[in-house]
Amino acid sequence: MPVPDDAINLSTVGQRYENSDPNLQIQVLSADASQREELTVPALSQRAPYRWLAFELVNTTNDILKPLIVVPRRGFVGTGLIWPNIGNQTILSITASSGAEPERVAGRSGVFRLNVAPQTTVTYVVEISGNWPPRLGLWNEEAYEFHLENRSLFRGFLLGLIGLIALFLTVLFFVSRQSVYLSGAILSTAGTLLLILEFGYLPFNSLALVVKLRGATEALMALGVFSFFHTFLLLRHRLPILGYINLFLIFAMAGLAAYAFYQPYYAAGLARLSFAGGVFFGGFTILYLSAQGNPRAQAILPAWAILAGWTLFVGSAIVGLITHPLLSPVIASGLILVLLLLAFVVTQFAVGNRMTKASSGREGLALAGAGHSVWDYNLERKSFFVSPEIEKNLGLRPGHFELGGTNTWLDLMHKDDRANYTNKLESMVTTGSGFMNLSFRMRGTDGSYRWMQLQARAVPGENNLASRCIGVLADITHTKLAEERLLHDAVHDYLTGLPNQTLFTDRLERAVNRHTDQSPYEIGLILVDVERHRCQDFKKPLCHFDHDADWYR
């Protein structure tokens, strides 16, 4: 064939050879096309089957032509799942039947320049590593440069967009210090590195380093998926056992990223399997939590469904079920779409949480101003919280009840108040509704008891049970003492502390009301005038004391 003016796909027009003999022997034309010659090409590959692609170029001009052989980068397409071929050694060697040998183009991995002398015919034999590439381009150099300019504009837009997502989530993490932003930043940054490797935009040509970075990047992708799934859904609180398993997998993926610098192919295969497993297992978990009414799971479900579809598509390209020249930009665009949706969901919850926190801050100030504290019994998280102010009043260290739980709380409650407290609390938990308003005594470290006033309400959860009981708690010891003092002063003399006339009249009226004609006892009243202080006369004497009576003597 003649040297092309634009581009030719050699994979479809070249002659393929595949055998177990490490030496290829073929008949080729001489440079002037006058006779046929024997050409022997030894294989550089270390294992069979050995693959070669042969083609002849005819230069009918009087100029030296220098077309380019361009090897598509080994990204995801056709690289395999278990032991992926993530390198770029699609071409092991190019042998020319005559003239100058092909040379690698400096600064461009996978690009070779041929030299076809004027009025000659040259046969080239290309040794292929691994599977047959879907496209092996023979380009005119000017056409290839124009193609790169057009492609670079689109790829630059994709890289800029995904890099902006990574930067946005990273800034959010440093501002808010929330782990979900860190997880999103890790996933977005790994995606950015993956596209840089996919597009071949690395400042060095070391194949060994590229392969190691590729394996580490794919492990970081799996780490980002597990981490995002864990932090956004609050997995350790919702499903504790699954949360701890997922936490172990996060650390395992971090170790796998480091292991990729020693065994990149093995690490990349494990990372791909882990990524797919995390996406689909996470999808089932999100579906389960969505059915239970979890708002976070319901919010992330559409984005996770698109992520699962993207994973299936990439998996099909990896094992070779889908082959197309435009697969690489399609995969990159799909990844950016997934990351955009995840970032949108995270930002939406960030704004909502910020508004909630602002509202909670105002409510907290109002509670503090009113002298109230928070009492929170979370049945889903199996946690119990009381504000530090209450613990301080009881002489306890902050976090004492949070560490000890409800058992510690009940141990310090007065034994006469426990039954009423537990009955009302159990009623709220089992019905999933109701309101509790009661007073009880709590024992401090000094042995004294302090009065508490609790007003709490149940938060409905699953199966008509309460998921949480939360309310306000106030130390009303001073109020109780003031009430007791007022009650005492109402019926006792302020100066001497003795019962006053009001209490005396009350007790006397009770005695009269209990007395009947059939009573076995009589009611007697003794009036004693002390130091000329006379008691108030009664309008109707209840009885008369006979000083001569025997009982008096």
Coordinates of C-alpha atoms in Angstrom, one line a residue:
M1 CA 0.0 0.0 0.0
P2 CA 1.2 3.6 -0.5
V3 CA 2.2 5.9 2.3
P4 CA -1.1 7.4 3.5
D5 CA -2.0 11.1 3.2
D6 CA -4.1 10.8 6.4
A7 CA -4.3 7.6 8.4
I8 CA -4.7 3.9 8.0
N9 CA -5.7 1.2 10.5
L10 CA -3.0 -1.4 10.2
S11 CA -5.0 -3.9 12.3
T12 CA -7.4 -4.3 9.5
V13 CA -5.2 -4.2 6.4
G14 CA -2.0 -5.8 7.7
Q15 CA -1.1 -9.5 7.5
R16 CA -1.4 -11.3 10.9
Y17 CA 0.9 -14.2 11.9
E18 CA 0.3 -16.1 15.1
N19 CA 2.2 -19.3 16.0
S20 CA 4.3 -21.1 18.6
D21 CA 7.6 -20.7 16.8
P22 CA 9.6 -17.8 18.2
N23 CA 11.0 -17.1 14.7
L24 CA 9.0 -15.7 11.9
Q25 CA 10.1 -16.4 8.3
I26 CA 8.3 -14.6 5.4
Q27 CA 9.0 -13.7 1.8
V28 CA 9.4 -9.9 1.2
L29 CA 10.0 -7.8 -1.9
S30 CA 13.4 -6.2 -2.3
A31 CA 13.8 -2.4 -2.1
D32 CA 13.4 -2.0 -5.8
A33 CA 10.6 -4.6 -5.9
S34 CA 12.6 -6.7 -8.4
Q35 CA 12.7 -9.9 -6.5
R36 CA 11.6 -11.7 -3.3
E37 CA 13.8 -12.3 -0.3
E38 CA 13.7 -14.3 2.9
L39 CA 13.2 -12.3 6.1
T40 CA 13.6 -13.9 9.5
V41 CA 12.3 -12.0 12.5
P42 CA 13.1 -13.4 16.0
A43 CA 10.5 -12.8 18.7
L44 CA 11.3 -10.7 21.8
S45 CA 8.3 -12.0 23.7
Q46 CA 9.1 -14.6 26.4
R47 CA 6.1 -16.8 25.9
A48 CA 3.8 -18.2 23.1
P49 CA 1.8 -17.5 21.2
Y50 CA 3.9 -15.1 19.3
R51 CA 2.1 -12.5 17.2
W52 CA 3.4 -10.4 14.3
L53 CA 1.7 -7.9 12.0
A54 CA 3.4 -7.4 8.5
F55 CA 2.7 -4.8 5.8
E56 CA 4.5 -3.3 2.8
L57 CA 4.8 0.4 2.1
V58 CA 5.5 1.8 -1.4
N59 CA 7.1 5.3 -1.8
T60 CA 6.5 6.4 -5.4
T61 CA 7.8 9.9 -4.7
N62 CA 11.2 11.4 -4.9
D63 CA 11.2 12.4 -1.2
I64 CA 11.9 10.5 2.0
L65 CA 8.6 9.8 3.6
K66 CA 8.3 9.5 7.4
P67 CA 4.9 8.2 8.5
L68 CA 4.1 7.5 12.1
I69 CA 2.9 4.2 13.7
V70 CA 0.8 5.2 16.6
V71 CA -0.1 2.6 19.3
P72 CA -3.3 3.3 21.2
R73 CA -2.6 3.6 24.9
R74 CA -3.3 0.6 27.0
G75 CA -6.0 2.0 29.3
F76 CA -9.0 0.0 30.3
V77 CA -10.0 -1.5 26.9
G78 CA -9.0 -5.1 26.5
T79 CA -6.5 -5.1 29.4
G80 CA -8.1 -7.9 31.3
L81 CA -9.6 -8.2 34.8
I82 CA -7.6 -10.8 36.9
W83 CA -4.0 -10.1 35.6
P84 CA -4.5 -6.8 33.6
N85 CA -2.0 -5.7 31.0
I86 CA -1.8 -2.1 32.2
G87 CA 1.5 -1.3 30.4
N88 CA 1.9 0.3 27.0
Q89 CA 4.1 -2.3 25.3
T90 CA 1.7 -3.2 22.6
I91 CA 4.7 -3.1 20.1
L92 CA 7.8 -5.0 21.2
S93 CA 9.7 -4.4 18.0
I94 CA 9.4 -3.1 14.4
T95 CA 11.7 -4.7 11.8
A96 CA 12.3 -3.2 8.4
S97 CA 13.3 -5.3 5.4
S98 CA 15.5 -2.5 4.1
G99 CA 16.6 1.0 4.8
A100 CA 16.7 2.8 8.2
E101 CA 15.2 1.1 11.2
P102 CA 12.1 2.6 12.8
E103 CA 12.8 4.9 15.8
R104 CA 10.7 5.9 18.8
V105 CA 9.5 9.5 18.8
A106 CA 11.0 11.3 21.8
G107 CA 8.5 12.5 24.3
R108 CA 5.6 10.5 22.9
S109 CA 5.1 7.0 24.3
G110 CA 3.8 4.4 21.7
V111 CA 4.7 6.5 18.6
F112 CA 7.3 5.2 16.1
R113 CA 8.7 7.0 13.0
L114 CA 9.4 5.1 9.8
N115 CA 11.8 6.0 7.1
V116 CA 10.8 5.1 3.5
A117 CA 13.3 6.0 0.9
P118 CA 12.2 7.4 -2.5
Q119 CA 11.1 4.9 -5.1
T120 CA 11.4 2.0 -2.7
T121 CA 9.2 -0.8 -1.2
V122 CA 9.8 -1.6 2.4
T123 CA 8.3 -4.5 4.4
Y124 CA 7.7 -3.9 8.1
V125 CA 7.1 -6.6 10.7
V126 CA 5.6 -5.5 14.0
E127 CA 5.8 -7.8 16.9
I128 CA 2.6 -7.5 19.1
S129 CA 2.6 -8.1 22.8
G130 CA -0.5 -9.6 24.3
N131 CA -3.9 -9.5 22.4
W132 CA -4.3 -8.0 19.0
P133 CA -4.9 -4.2 19.4
P134 CA -8.3 -3.0 18.0
R135 CA -6.5 -0.1 16.3
L136 CA -2.9 0.3 15.1
G137 CA -2.6 3.6 13.2
L138 CA -0.3 4.5 10.4
W139 CA -0.4 8.3 10.2
N140 CA 0.8 11.1 8.1
E141 CA 2.7 13.3 10.6
E142 CA 0.9 16.5 9.8
A143 CA -2.5 14.8 10.0
Y144 CA -1.5 13.3 13.3
E145 CA -0.5 16.6 14.7
F146 CA -3.8 18.1 13.7
H147 CA -5.6 15.1 15.3
L148 CA -3.7 15.7 18.6
E149 CA -4.7 19.3 18.7
N150 CA -8.4 18.5 18.3
R151 CA -8.2 15.7 20.8
S152 CA -6.2 17.7 23.3
L153 CA -8.9 20.3 23.5
F154 CA -11.6 17.8 24.5
R155 CA -9.3 15.9 26.9
G156 CA -8.2 19.1 28.5
F157 CA -11.8 20.0 29.1
L158 CA -12.4 16.7 30.8
L159 CA -9.3 16.9 32.9
G160 CA -10.1 20.4 34.0
L161 CA -13.6 19.5 35.0
I162 CA -12.6 16.4 37.0
G163 CA -9.7 18.4 38.6
L164 CA -12.1 21.1 39.6
I165 CA -14.3 18.5 41.3
A166 CA -11.3 17.2 43.2
L167 CA -10.2 20.7 44.2
F168 CA -13.7 21.7 45.3
L169 CA -14.2 18.6 47.6
T170 CA -10.7 19.1 49.0
V171 CA -11.4 22.7 49.9
L172 CA -14.7 21.7 51.5
F173 CA -12.8 19.1 53.6
F174 CA -10.2 21.7 54.9
V175 CA -13.0 24.2 55.7
S176 CA -15.5 21.8 57.4
R177 CA -13.2 19.0 58.5
Q178 CA -15.9 16.4 57.7
S179 CA -14.7 12.9 56.6
V180 CA -17.2 12.6 53.8
Y181 CA -15.5 15.4 51.9
L182 CA -12.2 13.7 52.3
S183 CA -13.6 10.5 50.9
G184 CA -15.0 12.4 47.9
A185 CA -11.7 14.2 47.4
I186 CA -9.8 10.9 47.4
L187 CA -12.2 9.4 44.8
S188 CA -12.0 12.5 42.6
T189 CA -8.3 12.9 42.9
A190 CA -7.8 9.2 42.0
G191 CA -10.2 9.7 39.0
T192 CA -8.1 12.7 37.9
L193 CA -4.9 10.6 38.0
L194 CA -6.6 7.8 36.2
L195 CA -7.5 10.1 33.3
I196 CA -4.0 11.6 33.2
L197 CA -2.7 8.0 32.8
E198 CA -5.4 7.1 30.3
F199 CA -4.6 10.1 28.1
G200 CA -0.9 9.7 28.4
Y201 CA -0.2 13.1 29.9
L202 CA 2.7 12.2 32.1
P203 CA 6.0 14.2 32.1
F204 CA 8.1 11.0 31.9
N205 CA 8.4 8.0 29.6
S206 CA 9.4 5.3 32.1
L207 CA 7.1 2.4 31.4
A208 CA 7.8 0.7 34.7
L209 CA 6.8 3.8 36.7
V210 CA 3.7 4.3 34.6
V211 CA 2.6 0.8 35.3
K212 CA 3.2 1.2 39.1
L213 CA 1.3 4.5 39.1
R214 CA -1.5 2.8 37.2
G215 CA -1.9 0.0 39.8
A216 CA -1.7 2.4 42.7
T217 CA -4.3 4.8 41.1
E218 CA -6.8 2.0 40.6
A219 CA -6.3 0.9 44.2
L220 CA -7.0 4.5 45.3
M221 CA -10.2 4.4 43.2
A222 CA -11.3 1.4 45.2
L223 CA -10.3 3.1 48.4
G224 CA -12.4 6.1 47.5
V225 CA -15.5 4.1 46.8
F226 CA -15.3 2.2 50.1
S227 CA -14.5 5.4 52.0
F228 CA -17.3 7.4 50.4
F229 CA -19.8 4.6 51.0
H230 CA -18.7 4.3 54.6
T231 CA -18.7 8.0 55.5
F232 CA -21.7 9.3 53.7
L233 CA -24.1 6.5 54.9
L234 CA -22.7 6.6 58.5
L235 CA -22.3 2.9 58.1
R236 CA -20.7 2.2 61.4
H237 CA -23.8 3.6 63.2
R238 CA -26.4 2.2 60.9
L239 CA -25.0 -1.3 60.4
P240 CA -22.1 -1.7 62.9
I241 CA -20.8 -5.1 61.8
L242 CA -20.9 -4.1 58.1
G243 CA -19.3 -0.8 59.0
Y244 CA -16.3 -2.5 60.7
I245 CA -15.8 -4.8 57.7
N246 CA -15.9 -1.9 55.4
L247 CA -13.4 0.0 57.6
F248 CA -11.1 -3.0 57.3
L249 CA -11.4 -2.9 53.5
I250 CA -10.5 0.8 53.5
F251 CA -7.2 0.1 55.2
A252 CA -6.7 -3.0 52.9
M253 CA -7.1 -0.8 49.8
A254 CA -4.6 1.7 51.2
G255 CA -2.1 -1.1 51.7
L256 CA -2.9 -2.3 48.2
A257 CA -2.0 1.1 46.8
A258 CA 1.4 0.9 48.4
Y259 CA 1.8 -2.8 47.3
A260 CA 1.3 -1.6 43.7
F261 CA 4.8 -0.2 43.6
Y262 CA 6.1 -3.8 44.1
Q263 CA 3.5 -5.9 42.1
P264 CA 1.5 -3.4 40.0
Y265 CA -0.2 -6.0 37.8
Y266 CA -1.4 -8.1 40.8
A267 CA -2.4 -5.0 42.7
A268 CA -4.4 -3.6 39.7
G269 CA -6.3 -6.9 39.3
L270 CA -7.3 -6.9 43.0
A271 CA -8.2 -3.2 42.8
R272 CA -10.5 -3.8 39.9
L273 CA -12.2 -6.7 41.6
S274 CA -12.5 -4.8 44.8
F275 CA -13.9 -1.7 43.1
A276 CA -16.6 -3.7 41.3
G277 CA -17.4 -5.6 44.5
G278 CA -17.6 -2.4 46.5
V279 CA -19.9 -0.7 44.0
F280 CA -22.4 -3.6 43.7
F281 CA -22.4 -4.6 47.4
G282 CA -22.8 -0.9 48.3
G283 CA -25.7 -0.7 45.9
F284 CA -27.5 -3.5 47.6
T285 CA -26.8 -1.9 51.0
I286 CA -28.1 1.5 49.7
L287 CA -31.3 -0.2 48.4
Y288 CA -31.8 -1.9 51.8
L289 CA -31.4 1.4 53.7
S290 CA -33.6 3.2 51.2
A291 CA -36.4 0.7 51.8
Q292 CA -36.0 1.4 55.5
G293 CA -36.5 5.1 54.9
N294 CA -32.9 6.3 55.3
P295 CA -32.7 9.8 53.7
R296 CA -29.0 9.6 52.9
A297 CA -29.4 6.3 51.1
Q298 CA -32.4 7.6 49.2
A299 CA -30.4 10.7 48.1
I300 CA -27.4 8.8 46.9
L301 CA -29.3 6.0 45.1
P302 CA -29.6 7.6 41.6
A303 CA -25.9 8.6 41.6
W304 CA -24.9 5.1 42.8
A305 CA -27.1 3.5 40.1
I306 CA -25.2 5.5 37.4
L307 CA -21.9 4.4 39.1
A308 CA -23.0 0.8 38.9
G309 CA -23.8 1.2 35.2
W310 CA -20.5 2.8 34.5
T311 CA -18.7 -0.1 36.3
L312 CA -20.5 -2.6 34.1
F313 CA -19.6 -0.7 31.0
V314 CA -16.0 -0.4 31.9
G315 CA -15.9 -4.1 32.9
S316 CA -17.2 -5.1 29.5
A317 CA -14.5 -3.0 27.9
I318 CA -11.8 -4.5 30.2
V319 CA -12.6 -8.1 29.2
G320 CA -13.0 -7.2 25.5
L321 CA -16.8 -7.5 25.1
I322 CA -16.9 -3.9 23.8
T323 CA -14.3 -2.5 21.5
H324 CA -14.5 0.9 19.8
P325 CA -12.0 3.7 19.1
L326 CA -14.1 6.2 21.1
L327 CA -14.3 4.0 24.2
S328 CA -11.6 5.9 26.1
P329 CA -13.4 9.4 25.9
V330 CA -16.8 7.7 26.7
I331 CA -15.3 6.0 29.8
A332 CA -13.7 9.3 30.9
S333 CA -17.0 11.3 30.4
G334 CA -19.0 8.7 32.3
L335 CA -16.5 8.9 35.2
I336 CA -16.8 12.7 35.3
L337 CA -20.6 12.4 35.3
V338 CA -20.6 10.0 38.3
L339 CA -18.2 12.3 40.3
L340 CA -20.3 15.3 39.5
L341 CA -23.4 13.6 40.8
L342 CA -21.6 12.4 44.0
A343 CA -20.2 15.9 44.6
F344 CA -23.7 17.4 44.1
V345 CA -25.3 15.1 46.6
V346 CA -22.5 15.7 49.2
T347 CA -22.8 19.5 48.7
Q348 CA -26.6 19.3 49.0
F349 CA -26.2 17.6 52.4
A350 CA -23.5 20.0 53.4
V351 CA -25.8 23.0 52.9
G352 CA -28.6 21.2 54.7
N353 CA -26.4 20.2 57.6
R354 CA -25.0 23.7 57.9
M355 CA -28.5 25.2 58.1
T356 CA -29.4 22.5 60.7
K357 CA -26.3 23.3 62.7
A358 CA -27.0 27.0 62.6
S359 CA -30.5 26.3 63.8
S360 CA -29.2 23.9 66.4
G361 CA -26.7 26.6 67.6
R362 CA -29.6 29.0 68.2
E363 CA -31.5 26.3 70.0
G364 CA -28.5 25.4 72.1
L365 CA -28.0 29.0 73.2
A366 CA -31.7 29.2 74.1
L367 CA -31.4 26.0 76.2
A368 CA -28.3 27.3 77.9
G369 CA -30.1 30.6 78.6
A370 CA -33.0 28.8 80.1
G371 CA -30.7 26.7 82.3
H372 CA -31.6 23.4 80.5
S373 CA -29.4 20.7 79.2
V374 CA -29.7 18.0 76.5
W375 CA -30.8 14.4 77.4
D376 CA -30.4 12.1 74.4
Y377 CA -31.0 8.3 74.3
N378 CA -30.3 7.0 70.8
L379 CA -31.5 3.4 70.4
E380 CA -30.2 3.1 66.8
R381 CA -26.6 4.0 67.8
K382 CA -26.9 2.4 71.2
S383 CA -25.7 5.7 72.7
F384 CA -26.7 7.8 75.8
F385 CA -25.8 11.5 76.2
V386 CA -26.3 14.0 78.9
S387 CA -24.9 17.5 78.7
P388 CA -21.6 18.1 80.7
E389 CA -23.4 20.7 82.9
I390 CA -25.4 18.0 84.6
E391 CA -22.3 15.8 85.1
K392 CA -20.5 18.8 86.6
N393 CA -23.4 19.4 89.1
L394 CA -23.1 15.8 90.2
G395 CA -19.3 16.0 90.5
L396 CA -18.7 13.7 87.6
R397 CA -16.2 14.1 84.7
P398 CA -17.5 15.1 81.3
G399 CA -18.6 12.1 79.2
H400 CA -19.2 9.9 82.2
F401 CA -22.8 8.9 81.1
E402 CA -21.8 8.7 77.4
L403 CA -19.2 6.1 78.3
G404 CA -21.2 4.2 80.9
G405 CA -24.6 4.4 79.1
T406 CA -28.0 4.0 80.6
N407 CA -26.9 1.5 83.3
T408 CA -24.6 4.2 84.9
W409 CA -27.5 6.7 84.7
L410 CA -29.9 4.3 86.5
D411 CA -27.3 3.4 89.2
L412 CA -27.1 7.0 90.3
M413 CA -30.8 7.5 90.3
H414 CA -32.7 7.3 93.6
K415 CA -34.1 3.8 94.0
D416 CA -37.6 5.2 94.8
D417 CA -37.6 7.0 91.4
R418 CA -36.3 4.3 89.2
A419 CA -39.5 2.4 88.6
N420 CA -41.5 5.4 87.5
Y421 CA -38.6 6.5 85.2
T422 CA -38.1 3.1 83.5
N423 CA -41.9 2.5 83.1
K424 CA -42.4 5.8 81.2
L425 CA -39.3 5.3 79.2
E426 CA -40.2 1.8 78.1
S427 CA -43.7 3.0 77.2
M428 CA -42.2 5.6 74.9
V429 CA -39.8 3.1 73.3
T430 CA -42.4 0.4 72.6
T431 CA -45.1 2.7 71.3
G432 CA -42.7 5.0 69.3
S433 CA -44.5 8.0 70.6
G434 CA -45.4 9.8 73.8
F435 CA -44.1 12.5 76.1
M436 CA -42.3 12.2 79.4
N437 CA -42.3 14.8 82.1
L438 CA -41.1 13.8 85.5
S439 CA -38.9 14.7 88.4
F440 CA -36.4 12.4 90.1
R441 CA -33.3 12.4 92.3
M442 CA -29.7 11.7 91.2
R443 CA -26.9 10.9 93.6
G444 CA -23.7 13.0 93.4
T445 CA -20.2 12.0 94.2
D446 CA -20.5 13.6 97.7
G447 CA -23.5 11.3 98.5
S448 CA -26.1 14.0 98.4
Y449 CA -29.1 13.9 96.0
R450 CA -30.0 16.5 93.5
W451 CA -33.4 16.9 91.9
M452 CA -33.7 16.7 88.1
Q453 CA -36.6 17.6 85.8
L454 CA -36.8 15.7 82.5
Q455 CA -39.1 16.6 79.6
A456 CA -38.5 14.2 76.6
R457 CA -40.3 13.0 73.5
A458 CA -39.9 9.8 71.4
V459 CA -38.8 9.9 67.8
P460 CA -40.6 7.3 65.7
G461 CA -38.4 4.7 63.9
E462 CA -38.8 1.3 62.3
N463 CA -41.5 -1.3 63.3
N464 CA -43.4 1.3 65.3
L465 CA -40.6 1.5 67.8
A466 CA -38.8 4.6 68.9
S467 CA -35.5 5.2 67.3
R468 CA -34.5 7.9 69.7
C469 CA -35.8 9.6 72.9
I470 CA -34.6 13.2 73.2
G471 CA -35.5 16.1 75.5
V472 CA -34.3 18.7 78.0
L473 CA -33.0 18.1 81.5
A474 CA -32.8 20.7 84.2
D475 CA -31.2 20.7 87.7
I476 CA -34.1 21.9 89.9
T477 CA -32.5 21.3 93.2
H478 CA -32.6 24.9 94.2
T479 CA -36.3 25.1 93.1
K480 CA -37.1 22.0 95.2
L481 CA -35.3 23.4 98.2
A482 CA -37.1 26.7 97.8
E483 CA -40.5 25.0 97.6
E484 CA -39.7 22.9 100.7
R485 CA -38.6 26.1 102.5
L486 CA -41.8 27.9 101.6
L487 CA -43.8 25.0 102.7
H488 CA -41.9 24.8 106.0
D489 CA -42.2 28.5 106.6
A490 CA -45.9 28.4 106.0
V491 CA -46.6 26.2 108.9
H492 CA -43.7 27.0 111.2
D493 CA -42.5 30.0 113.1
Y494 CA -39.7 31.7 111.3
L495 CA -37.9 32.7 114.5
T496 CA -38.1 29.5 116.6
G497 CA -38.8 26.9 113.9
L498 CA -41.7 25.6 115.9
P499 CA -45.1 24.6 114.4
N500 CA -47.3 27.7 114.2
Q501 CA -51.0 28.3 114.7
T502 CA -51.8 27.4 111.1
L503 CA -50.4 23.9 111.5
F504 CA -51.9 23.6 114.9
T505 CA -55.4 24.5 113.6
D506 CA -55.0 22.1 110.7
R507 CA -54.1 19.2 113.0
L508 CA -56.9 20.1 115.4
E509 CA -59.5 20.2 112.6
R510 CA -58.4 16.8 111.4
A511 CA -58.7 15.4 114.9
V512 CA -62.2 16.8 115.2
N513 CA -63.3 15.5 111.9
R514 CA -62.1 12.0 112.8
H515 CA -63.9 12.1 116.1
T516 CA -67.3 10.5 116.4
D517 CA -69.6 9.5 119.2
Q518 CA -68.4 6.0 118.9
S519 CA -64.8 6.9 119.2
P520 CA -63.0 5.2 122.0
Y521 CA -61.1 8.3 122.9
E522 CA -61.8 11.9 123.9
I523 CA -60.2 15.0 122.4
G524 CA -58.5 17.4 124.8
L525 CA -57.0 20.8 124.2
I526 CA -54.4 22.3 126.4
L527 CA -53.6 26.0 126.2
V528 CA -50.4 27.2 127.9
D529 CA -49.8 30.9 128.3
V530 CA -46.0 31.4 128.3
E531 CA -44.6 34.7 129.7
R532 CA -47.9 36.6 129.3
H533 CA -48.2 35.6 125.6
R534 CA -51.8 34.5 125.2
C535 CA -53.1 32.4 122.4
Q536 CA -56.0 33.6 120.3
D537 CA -59.4 32.8 121.9
F538 CA -61.5 30.3 120.1
K539 CA -65.1 31.3 119.3
K540 CA -66.3 27.9 120.3
P541 CA -64.4 26.0 123.0
L542 CA -63.9 22.4 122.0
C543 CA -63.8 21.2 125.7
H544 CA -63.2 22.3 129.2
F545 CA -60.4 21.0 131.4
D546 CA -61.3 20.1 134.9
H547 CA -58.3 20.9 137.1
D548 CA -59.6 18.5 139.7
A549 CA -59.9 15.6 137.3
D550 CA -58.0 12.5 138.2
W551 CA -56.5 12.1 134.8
Y552 CA -55.0 15.6 135.0
R553 CA -53.4 14.9 138.3

